[in-house]
Coordinates of C-alpha atoms in Angstrom, one line a residue:
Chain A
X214 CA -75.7 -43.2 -155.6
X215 CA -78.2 -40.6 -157.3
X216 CA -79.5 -37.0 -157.3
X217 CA -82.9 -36.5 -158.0
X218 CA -84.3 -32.9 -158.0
X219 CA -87.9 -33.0 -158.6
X220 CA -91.0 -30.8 -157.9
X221 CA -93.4 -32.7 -156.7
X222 CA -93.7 -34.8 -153.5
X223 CA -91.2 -37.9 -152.6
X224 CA -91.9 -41.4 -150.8
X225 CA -89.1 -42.0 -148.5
X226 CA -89.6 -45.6 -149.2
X227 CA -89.5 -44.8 -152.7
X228 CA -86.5 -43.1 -152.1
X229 CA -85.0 -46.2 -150.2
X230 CA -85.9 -48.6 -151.8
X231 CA -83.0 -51.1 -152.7
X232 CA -80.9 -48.3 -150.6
X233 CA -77.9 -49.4 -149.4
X234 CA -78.0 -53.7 -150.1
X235 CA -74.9 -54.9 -147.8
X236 CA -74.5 -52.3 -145.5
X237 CA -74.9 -52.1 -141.5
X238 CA -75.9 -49.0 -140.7
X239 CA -78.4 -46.7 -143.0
X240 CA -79.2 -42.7 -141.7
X241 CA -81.4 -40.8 -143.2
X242 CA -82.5 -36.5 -142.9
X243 CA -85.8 -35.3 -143.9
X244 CA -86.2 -31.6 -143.9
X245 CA -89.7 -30.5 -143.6
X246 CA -91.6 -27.2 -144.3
X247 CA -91.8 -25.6 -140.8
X248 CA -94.1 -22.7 -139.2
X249 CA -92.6 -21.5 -136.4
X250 CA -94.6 -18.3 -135.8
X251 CA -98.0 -19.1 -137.1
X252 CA -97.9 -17.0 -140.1
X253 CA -96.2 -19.7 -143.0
X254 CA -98.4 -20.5 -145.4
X255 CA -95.7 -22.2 -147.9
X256 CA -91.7 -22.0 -149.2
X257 CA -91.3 -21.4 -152.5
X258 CA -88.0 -23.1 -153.9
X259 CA -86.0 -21.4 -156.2
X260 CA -83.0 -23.8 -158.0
X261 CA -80.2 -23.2 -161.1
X262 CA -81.6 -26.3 -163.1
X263 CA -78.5 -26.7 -165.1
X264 CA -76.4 -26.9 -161.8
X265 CA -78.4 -28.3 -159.5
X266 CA -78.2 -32.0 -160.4
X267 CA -74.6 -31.6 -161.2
X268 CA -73.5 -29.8 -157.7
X269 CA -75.6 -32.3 -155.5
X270 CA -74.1 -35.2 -157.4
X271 CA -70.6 -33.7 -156.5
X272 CA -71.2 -33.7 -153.4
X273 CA -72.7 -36.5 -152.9
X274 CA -69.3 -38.7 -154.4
X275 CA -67.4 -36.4 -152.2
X276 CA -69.3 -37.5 -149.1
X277 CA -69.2 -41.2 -150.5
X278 CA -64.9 -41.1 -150.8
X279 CA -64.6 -39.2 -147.6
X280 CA -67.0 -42.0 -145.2
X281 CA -66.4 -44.6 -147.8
X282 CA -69.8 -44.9 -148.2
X283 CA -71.4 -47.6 -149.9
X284 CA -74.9 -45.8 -151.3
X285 CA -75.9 -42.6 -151.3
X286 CA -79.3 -40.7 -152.0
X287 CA -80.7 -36.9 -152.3
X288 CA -83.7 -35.9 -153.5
X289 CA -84.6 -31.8 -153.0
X290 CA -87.8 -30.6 -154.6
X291 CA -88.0 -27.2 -155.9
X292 CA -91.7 -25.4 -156.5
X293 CA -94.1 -24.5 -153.9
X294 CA -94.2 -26.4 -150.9
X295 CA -96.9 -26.3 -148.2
X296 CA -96.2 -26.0 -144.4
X297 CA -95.8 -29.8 -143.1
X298 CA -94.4 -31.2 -146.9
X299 CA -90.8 -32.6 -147.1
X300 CA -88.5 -30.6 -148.6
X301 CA -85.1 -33.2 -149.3
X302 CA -84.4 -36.2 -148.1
X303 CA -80.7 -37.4 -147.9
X304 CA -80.3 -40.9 -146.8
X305 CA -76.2 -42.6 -146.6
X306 CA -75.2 -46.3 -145.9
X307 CA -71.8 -47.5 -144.4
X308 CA -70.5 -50.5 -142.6
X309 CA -70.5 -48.9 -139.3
X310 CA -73.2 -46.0 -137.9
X311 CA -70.2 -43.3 -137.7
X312 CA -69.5 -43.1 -141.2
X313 CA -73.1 -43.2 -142.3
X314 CA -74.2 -40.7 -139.2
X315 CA -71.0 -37.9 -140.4
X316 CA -71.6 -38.7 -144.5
X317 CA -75.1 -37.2 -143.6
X318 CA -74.3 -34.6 -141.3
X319 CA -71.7 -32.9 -144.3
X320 CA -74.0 -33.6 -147.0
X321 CA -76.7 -31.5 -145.1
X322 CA -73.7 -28.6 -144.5
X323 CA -72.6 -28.7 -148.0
X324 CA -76.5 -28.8 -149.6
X325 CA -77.8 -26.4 -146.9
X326 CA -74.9 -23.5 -147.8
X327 CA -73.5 -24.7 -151.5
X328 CA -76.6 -26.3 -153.4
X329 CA -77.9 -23.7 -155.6
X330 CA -81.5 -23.7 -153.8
X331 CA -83.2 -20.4 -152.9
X332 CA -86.4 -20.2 -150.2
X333 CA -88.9 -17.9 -150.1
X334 CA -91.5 -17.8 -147.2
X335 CA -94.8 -17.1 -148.3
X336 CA -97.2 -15.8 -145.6
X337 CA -101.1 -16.6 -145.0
X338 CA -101.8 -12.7 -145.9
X339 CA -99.6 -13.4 -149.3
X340 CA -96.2 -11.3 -148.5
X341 CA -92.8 -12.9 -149.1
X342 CA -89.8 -12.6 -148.1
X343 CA -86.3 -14.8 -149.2
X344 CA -85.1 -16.6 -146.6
X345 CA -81.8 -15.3 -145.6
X346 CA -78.4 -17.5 -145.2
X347 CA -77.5 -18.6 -141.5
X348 CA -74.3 -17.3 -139.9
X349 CA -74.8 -20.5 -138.2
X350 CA -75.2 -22.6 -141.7
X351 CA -71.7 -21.1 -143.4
X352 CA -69.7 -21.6 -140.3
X353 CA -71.1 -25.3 -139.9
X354 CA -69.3 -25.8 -143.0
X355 CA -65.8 -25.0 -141.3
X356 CA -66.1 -28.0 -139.3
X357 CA -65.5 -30.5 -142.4
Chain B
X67 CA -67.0 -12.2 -176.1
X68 CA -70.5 -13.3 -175.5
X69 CA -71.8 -14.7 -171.8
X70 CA -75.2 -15.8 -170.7
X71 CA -75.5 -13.6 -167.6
X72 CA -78.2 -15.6 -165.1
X73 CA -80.2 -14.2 -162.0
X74 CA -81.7 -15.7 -159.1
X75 CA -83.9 -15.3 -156.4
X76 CA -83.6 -11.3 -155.4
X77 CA -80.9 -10.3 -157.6
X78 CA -83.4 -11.7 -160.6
X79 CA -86.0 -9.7 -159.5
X80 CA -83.8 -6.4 -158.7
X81 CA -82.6 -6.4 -162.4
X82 CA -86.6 -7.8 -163.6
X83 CA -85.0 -10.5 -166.1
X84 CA -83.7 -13.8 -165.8
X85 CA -80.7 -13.6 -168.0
X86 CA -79.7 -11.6 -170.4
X87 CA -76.8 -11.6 -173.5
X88 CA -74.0 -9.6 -172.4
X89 CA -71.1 -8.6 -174.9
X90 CA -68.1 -7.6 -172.4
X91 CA -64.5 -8.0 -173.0
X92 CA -64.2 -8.6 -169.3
X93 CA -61.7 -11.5 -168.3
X94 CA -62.7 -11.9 -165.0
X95 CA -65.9 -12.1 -162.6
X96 CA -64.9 -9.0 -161.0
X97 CA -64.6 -6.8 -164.6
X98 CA -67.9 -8.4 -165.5
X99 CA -69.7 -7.4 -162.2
X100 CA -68.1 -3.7 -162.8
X101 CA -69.9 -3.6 -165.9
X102 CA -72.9 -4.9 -165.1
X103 CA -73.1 -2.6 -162.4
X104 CA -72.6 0.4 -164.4
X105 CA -75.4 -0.6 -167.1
X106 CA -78.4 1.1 -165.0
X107 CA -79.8 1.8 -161.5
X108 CA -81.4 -1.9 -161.5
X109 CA -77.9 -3.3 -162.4
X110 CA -76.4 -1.1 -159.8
X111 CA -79.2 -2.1 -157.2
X112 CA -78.7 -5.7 -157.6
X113 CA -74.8 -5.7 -156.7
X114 CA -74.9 -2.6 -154.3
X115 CA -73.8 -5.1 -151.6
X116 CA -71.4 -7.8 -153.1
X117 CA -70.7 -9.4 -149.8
X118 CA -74.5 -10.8 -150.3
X119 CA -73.6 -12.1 -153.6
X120 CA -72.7 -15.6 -155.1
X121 CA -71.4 -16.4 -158.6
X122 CA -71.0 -19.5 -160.7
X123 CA -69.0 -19.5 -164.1
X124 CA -70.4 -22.4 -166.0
X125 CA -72.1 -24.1 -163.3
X126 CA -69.2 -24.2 -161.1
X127 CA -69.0 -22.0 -158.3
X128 CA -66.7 -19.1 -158.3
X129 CA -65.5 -15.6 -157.1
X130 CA -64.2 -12.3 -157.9
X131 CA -60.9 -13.5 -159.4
X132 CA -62.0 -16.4 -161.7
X133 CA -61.7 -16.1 -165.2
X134 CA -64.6 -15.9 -167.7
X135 CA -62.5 -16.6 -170.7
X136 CA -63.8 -19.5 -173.2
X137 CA -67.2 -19.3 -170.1
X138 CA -70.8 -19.3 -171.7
X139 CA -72.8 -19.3 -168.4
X140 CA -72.1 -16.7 -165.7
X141 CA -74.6 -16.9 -162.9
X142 CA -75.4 -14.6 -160.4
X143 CA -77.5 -14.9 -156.7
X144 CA -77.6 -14.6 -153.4
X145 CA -76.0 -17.2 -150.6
X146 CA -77.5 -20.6 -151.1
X147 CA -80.6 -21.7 -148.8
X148 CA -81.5 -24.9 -149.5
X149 CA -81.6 -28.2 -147.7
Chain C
X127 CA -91.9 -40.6 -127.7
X128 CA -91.9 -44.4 -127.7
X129 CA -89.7 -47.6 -127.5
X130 CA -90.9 -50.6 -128.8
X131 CA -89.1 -54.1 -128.6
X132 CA -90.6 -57.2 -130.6
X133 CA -89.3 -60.1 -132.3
X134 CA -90.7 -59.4 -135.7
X135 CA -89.6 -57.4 -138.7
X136 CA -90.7 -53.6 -138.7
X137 CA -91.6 -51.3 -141.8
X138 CA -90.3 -47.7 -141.5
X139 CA -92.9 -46.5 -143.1
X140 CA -94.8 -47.6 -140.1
X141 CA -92.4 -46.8 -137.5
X142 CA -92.4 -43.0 -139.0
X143 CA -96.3 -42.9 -139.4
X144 CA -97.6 -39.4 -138.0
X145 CA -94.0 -38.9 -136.4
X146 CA -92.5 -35.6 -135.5
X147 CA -95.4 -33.5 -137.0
X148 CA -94.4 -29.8 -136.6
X149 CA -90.4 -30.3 -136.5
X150 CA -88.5 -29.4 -139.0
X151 CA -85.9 -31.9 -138.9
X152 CA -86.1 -35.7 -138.8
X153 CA -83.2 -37.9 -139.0
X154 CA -83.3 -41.9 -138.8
X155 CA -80.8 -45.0 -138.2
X156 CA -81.4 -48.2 -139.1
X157 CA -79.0 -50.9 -138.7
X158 CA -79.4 -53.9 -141.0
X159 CA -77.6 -57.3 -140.5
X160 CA -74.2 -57.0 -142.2
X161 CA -72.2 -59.9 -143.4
X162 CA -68.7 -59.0 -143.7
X163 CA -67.1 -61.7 -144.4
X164 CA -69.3 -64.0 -146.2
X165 CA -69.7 -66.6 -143.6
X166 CA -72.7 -65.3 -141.5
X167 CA -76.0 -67.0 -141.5
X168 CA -78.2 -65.2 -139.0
X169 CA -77.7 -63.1 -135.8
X170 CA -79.6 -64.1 -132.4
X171 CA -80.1 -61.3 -130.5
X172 CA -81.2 -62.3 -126.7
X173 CA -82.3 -59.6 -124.5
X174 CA -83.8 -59.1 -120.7
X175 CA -87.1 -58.4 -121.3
X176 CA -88.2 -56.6 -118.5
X177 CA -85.3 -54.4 -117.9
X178 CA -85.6 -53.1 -122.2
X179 CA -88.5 -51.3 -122.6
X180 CA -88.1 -49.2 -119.5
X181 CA -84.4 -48.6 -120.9
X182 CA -85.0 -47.7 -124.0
X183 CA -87.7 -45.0 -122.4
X184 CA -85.5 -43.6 -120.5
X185 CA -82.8 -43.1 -122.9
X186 CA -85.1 -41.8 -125.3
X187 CA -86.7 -39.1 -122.4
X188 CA -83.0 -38.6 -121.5
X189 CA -82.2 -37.9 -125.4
X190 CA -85.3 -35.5 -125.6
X191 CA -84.7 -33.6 -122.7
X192 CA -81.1 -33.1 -123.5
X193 CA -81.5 -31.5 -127.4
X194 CA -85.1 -30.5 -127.4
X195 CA -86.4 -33.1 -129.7
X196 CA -90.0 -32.7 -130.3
X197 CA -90.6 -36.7 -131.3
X198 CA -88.9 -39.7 -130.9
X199 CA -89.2 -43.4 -131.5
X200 CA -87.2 -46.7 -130.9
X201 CA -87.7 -50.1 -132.5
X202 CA -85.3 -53.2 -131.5
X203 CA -85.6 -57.0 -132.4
X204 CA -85.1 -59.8 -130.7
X205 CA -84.7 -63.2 -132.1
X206 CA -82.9 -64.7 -135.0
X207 CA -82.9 -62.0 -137.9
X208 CA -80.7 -62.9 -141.1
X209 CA -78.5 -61.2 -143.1
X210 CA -80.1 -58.0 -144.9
X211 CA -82.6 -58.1 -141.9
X212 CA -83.2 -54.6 -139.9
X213 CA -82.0 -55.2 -136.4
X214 CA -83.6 -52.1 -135.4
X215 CA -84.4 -48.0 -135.9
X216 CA -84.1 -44.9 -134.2
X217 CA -85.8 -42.0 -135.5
X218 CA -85.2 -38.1 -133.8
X219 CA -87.5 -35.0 -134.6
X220 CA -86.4 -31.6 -133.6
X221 CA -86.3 -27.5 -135.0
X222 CA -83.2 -28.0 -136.2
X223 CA -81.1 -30.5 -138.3
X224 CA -77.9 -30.3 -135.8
X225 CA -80.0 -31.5 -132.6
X226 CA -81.7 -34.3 -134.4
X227 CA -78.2 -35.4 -135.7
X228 CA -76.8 -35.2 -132.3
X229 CA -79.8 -36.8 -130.1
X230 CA -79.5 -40.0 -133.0
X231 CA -75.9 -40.3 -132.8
X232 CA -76.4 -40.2 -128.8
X233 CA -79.3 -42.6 -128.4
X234 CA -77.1 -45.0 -130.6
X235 CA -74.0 -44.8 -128.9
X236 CA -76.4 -45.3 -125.6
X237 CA -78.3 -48.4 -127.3
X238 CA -75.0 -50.1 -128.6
X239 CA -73.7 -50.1 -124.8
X240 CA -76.3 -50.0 -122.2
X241 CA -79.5 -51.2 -123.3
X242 CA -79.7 -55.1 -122.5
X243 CA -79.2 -57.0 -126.0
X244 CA -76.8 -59.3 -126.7
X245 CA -75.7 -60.8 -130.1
X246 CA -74.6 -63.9 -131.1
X247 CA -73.5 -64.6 -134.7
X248 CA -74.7 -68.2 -136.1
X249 CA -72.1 -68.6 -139.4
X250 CA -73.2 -70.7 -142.4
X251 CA -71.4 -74.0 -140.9
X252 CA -73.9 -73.6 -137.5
X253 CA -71.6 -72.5 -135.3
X254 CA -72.0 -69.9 -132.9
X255 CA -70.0 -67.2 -131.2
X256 CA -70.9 -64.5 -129.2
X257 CA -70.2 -60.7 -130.3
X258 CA -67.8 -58.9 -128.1
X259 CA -68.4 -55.4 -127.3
X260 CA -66.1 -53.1 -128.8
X261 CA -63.9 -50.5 -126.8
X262 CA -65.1 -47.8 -129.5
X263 CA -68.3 -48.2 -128.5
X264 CA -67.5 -47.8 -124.6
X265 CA -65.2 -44.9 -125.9
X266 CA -68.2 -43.7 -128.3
X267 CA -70.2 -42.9 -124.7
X268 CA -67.7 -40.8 -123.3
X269 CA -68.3 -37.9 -126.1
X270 CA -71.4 -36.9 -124.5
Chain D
X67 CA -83.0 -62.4 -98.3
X68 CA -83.9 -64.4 -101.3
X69 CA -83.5 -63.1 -104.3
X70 CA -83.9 -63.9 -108.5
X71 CA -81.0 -64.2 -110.2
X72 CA -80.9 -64.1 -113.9
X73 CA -78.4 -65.0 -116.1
X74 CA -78.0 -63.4 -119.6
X75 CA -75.9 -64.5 -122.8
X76 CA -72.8 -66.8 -122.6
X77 CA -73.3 -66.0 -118.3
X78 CA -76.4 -68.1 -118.6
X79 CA -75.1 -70.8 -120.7
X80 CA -71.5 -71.3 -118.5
X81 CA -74.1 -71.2 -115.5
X82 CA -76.5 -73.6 -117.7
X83 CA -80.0 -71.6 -116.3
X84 CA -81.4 -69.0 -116.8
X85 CA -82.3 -67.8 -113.8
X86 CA -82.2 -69.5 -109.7
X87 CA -83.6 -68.2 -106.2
X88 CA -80.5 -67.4 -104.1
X89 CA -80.9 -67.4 -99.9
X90 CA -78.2 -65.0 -98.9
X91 CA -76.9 -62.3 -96.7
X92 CA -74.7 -60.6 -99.2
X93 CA -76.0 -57.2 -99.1
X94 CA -73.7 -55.6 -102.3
X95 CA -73.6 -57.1 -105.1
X96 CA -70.0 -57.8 -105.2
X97 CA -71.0 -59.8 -101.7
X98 CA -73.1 -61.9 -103.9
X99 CA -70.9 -62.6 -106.5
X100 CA -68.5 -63.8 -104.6
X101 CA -71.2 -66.6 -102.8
X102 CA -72.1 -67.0 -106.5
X103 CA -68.8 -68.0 -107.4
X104 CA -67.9 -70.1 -104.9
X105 CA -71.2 -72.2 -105.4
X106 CA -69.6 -74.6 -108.1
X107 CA -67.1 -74.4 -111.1
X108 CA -70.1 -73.3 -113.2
X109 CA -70.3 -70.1 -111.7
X110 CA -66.7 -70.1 -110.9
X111 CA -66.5 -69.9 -114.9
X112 CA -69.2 -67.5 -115.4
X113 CA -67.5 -65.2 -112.3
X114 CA -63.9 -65.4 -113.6
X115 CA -63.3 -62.5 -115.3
X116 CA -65.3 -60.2 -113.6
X117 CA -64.0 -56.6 -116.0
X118 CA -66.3 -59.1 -118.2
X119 CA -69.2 -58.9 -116.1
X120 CA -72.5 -56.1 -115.9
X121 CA -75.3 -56.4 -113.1
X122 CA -78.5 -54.8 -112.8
X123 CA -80.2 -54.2 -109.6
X124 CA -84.3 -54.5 -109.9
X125 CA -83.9 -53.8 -113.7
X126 CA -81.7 -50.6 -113.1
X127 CA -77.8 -51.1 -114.5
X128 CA -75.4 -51.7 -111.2
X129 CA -72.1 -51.7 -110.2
X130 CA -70.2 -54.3 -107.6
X131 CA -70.7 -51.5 -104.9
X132 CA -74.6 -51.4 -105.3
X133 CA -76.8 -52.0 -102.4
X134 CA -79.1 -55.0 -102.9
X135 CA -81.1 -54.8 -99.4
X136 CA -85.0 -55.1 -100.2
X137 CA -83.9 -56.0 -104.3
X138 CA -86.0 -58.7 -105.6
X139 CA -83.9 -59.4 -108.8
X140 CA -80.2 -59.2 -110.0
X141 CA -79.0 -59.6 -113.8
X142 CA -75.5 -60.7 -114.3
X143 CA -74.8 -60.6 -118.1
X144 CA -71.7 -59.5 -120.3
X145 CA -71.1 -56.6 -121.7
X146 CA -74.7 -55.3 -124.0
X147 CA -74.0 -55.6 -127.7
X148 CA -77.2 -54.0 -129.0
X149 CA -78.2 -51.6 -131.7

């Protein structure tokens, strides 16, 4: 059961390692830097350092009481991040796959629309441009 | 009383600091926003459009209506993006 | 896009080598041999060998073709796998977090009732006894 | 015809093989279960409860009402338990 907000690069079986002794099912989401249209060169994360840690470990015991899960893990990295790098990781355990599949699926909701992360596309000819909130990402939210 | 006002992501770079010092006998987020607002055209740029902006008092997320009394930290950006 | 059935333990490391570059989203589920109530030695999982591969294909073309994954894999055992042991890992790339969520839930809820594996539990004391299906597994297939 | 049929789980061990070559006419497999069944009180056991009972035609899951003209193999096993 941790938070880890970092910026350099993460080994998912770093990041599991020991995750989730006793449990049946284990899921895991890896977001990855993504170029839909050619012209990404990188993100650029922006984060609140002294909330950060604080907010993802709240949500993270939230997710745990609600699926009585028995492990949890997110790691986010902040910084520059090049097109193909992994962005977070969350990873849950449960005794049965439902628990662990939903426990992931609200984490991602809550981190995507209440983590205090900012993304900035950088583009190959050096523009940017902040990434702006999804309709899509706040209503998800409702569904919890 | 005194706050730590903090910016991210666009508002930071509309009002060209990260935080600043801010003596303000607001009570409220709301009264601190009027403020700030009124300070100069940068201030005024930043919230121009407050349905695009967030607040945290101390680290915990808030809104218009929470209270800043006894607060240090009063943070201001735009919706999150992460994940 | 592959399925791969063997009797041997699996790293995910491996199973996830070069997968779903390009996508933004990657989600995994492993389940892991889970003893609940402390009597359970080993499973034995016994399965119809030519009849798994070709399912597990075609639920994994069925699962791509229904939420646009870009990437996917399946790895099941066979054999006699003890307690803490991975039984087996599905692993969905797509755009978007939602679809690779959904298409993992989907392939499992497929797996857990159609693909041709059947476990028997072998407790501490030797015996054995063969795992019934559960109705919310039958019932999990009729979301979709 | 003749066709292979294999046995899976506790099917093949009430049965006690896991597979034999059947000479029949059934041409459903329902047809062939119930020559199956009424070979000997093995496969009366493993045929008893038939809601207990899956089938798969040439490697392709089946239902009692499935044609087995020109098959070459039928499963009988219990309900999959896999994942």
């Amino acid at each position: 059961m941790s938070a880890l907000v970092q910026p350099g690069p993460f080994q998912p079986e770093q990041v599991l390692r020991d995750f989730g002794v006793g449990a049946g099912a284990i899921v895991t989401f890896t977001g990855v830097v993504r170029d839909d249209g050619g012209n990404l060169a990188a993100l650029e994360i922006e984060h609140y350092p002294a909330m950060t840690q604080s907010s993802l470990t709240a949500y993270g015991h939230e997710a745990a009481k609600r699926f009585q899960l028995s492990d949890w893990r997110i790691v986010h990295r902040h910084g520059r991040l090049e097109v193909g790098e992994q962005i977070m990781m969350v990873a849950t355990a449960a005794r049965h796959r439902h628990a662990a599949f939903q426990a992931a699926d609200y984490l991602m909701d809550w981190l995507k629309s209440r983590a205090p992360f900012w993304k900035r596309e950088i583009s190959r000819d050096g523009s940017t441009r902040w990434v702006d909130a999804r309709d899509s990402d706040e209503h998800a939210l409702s569904r919890w | 009383m005194t706050f730590d006002v903090l910016y991210f992501a666009w508002l930071r770079e509309r009002i060209g600091e990260p935080s600043e010092r801010i003596e303000s006998s607001a009570r409220t987020v709301g009264q601190l926003v009027a403020e700030l607002a009124a300070k100069d055209d940068w201030h005024a740029a930043a919230f121009a459009d407050m349905s695009a902006v967030r607040c945290a008092v101390d680290q915990e997320l808030a809104d218009m209506d929470t209270s800043i009394e006894g607060a240090r930290e009063i943070a201001f950006f735009p919706p999150m993006t992460g994940g």
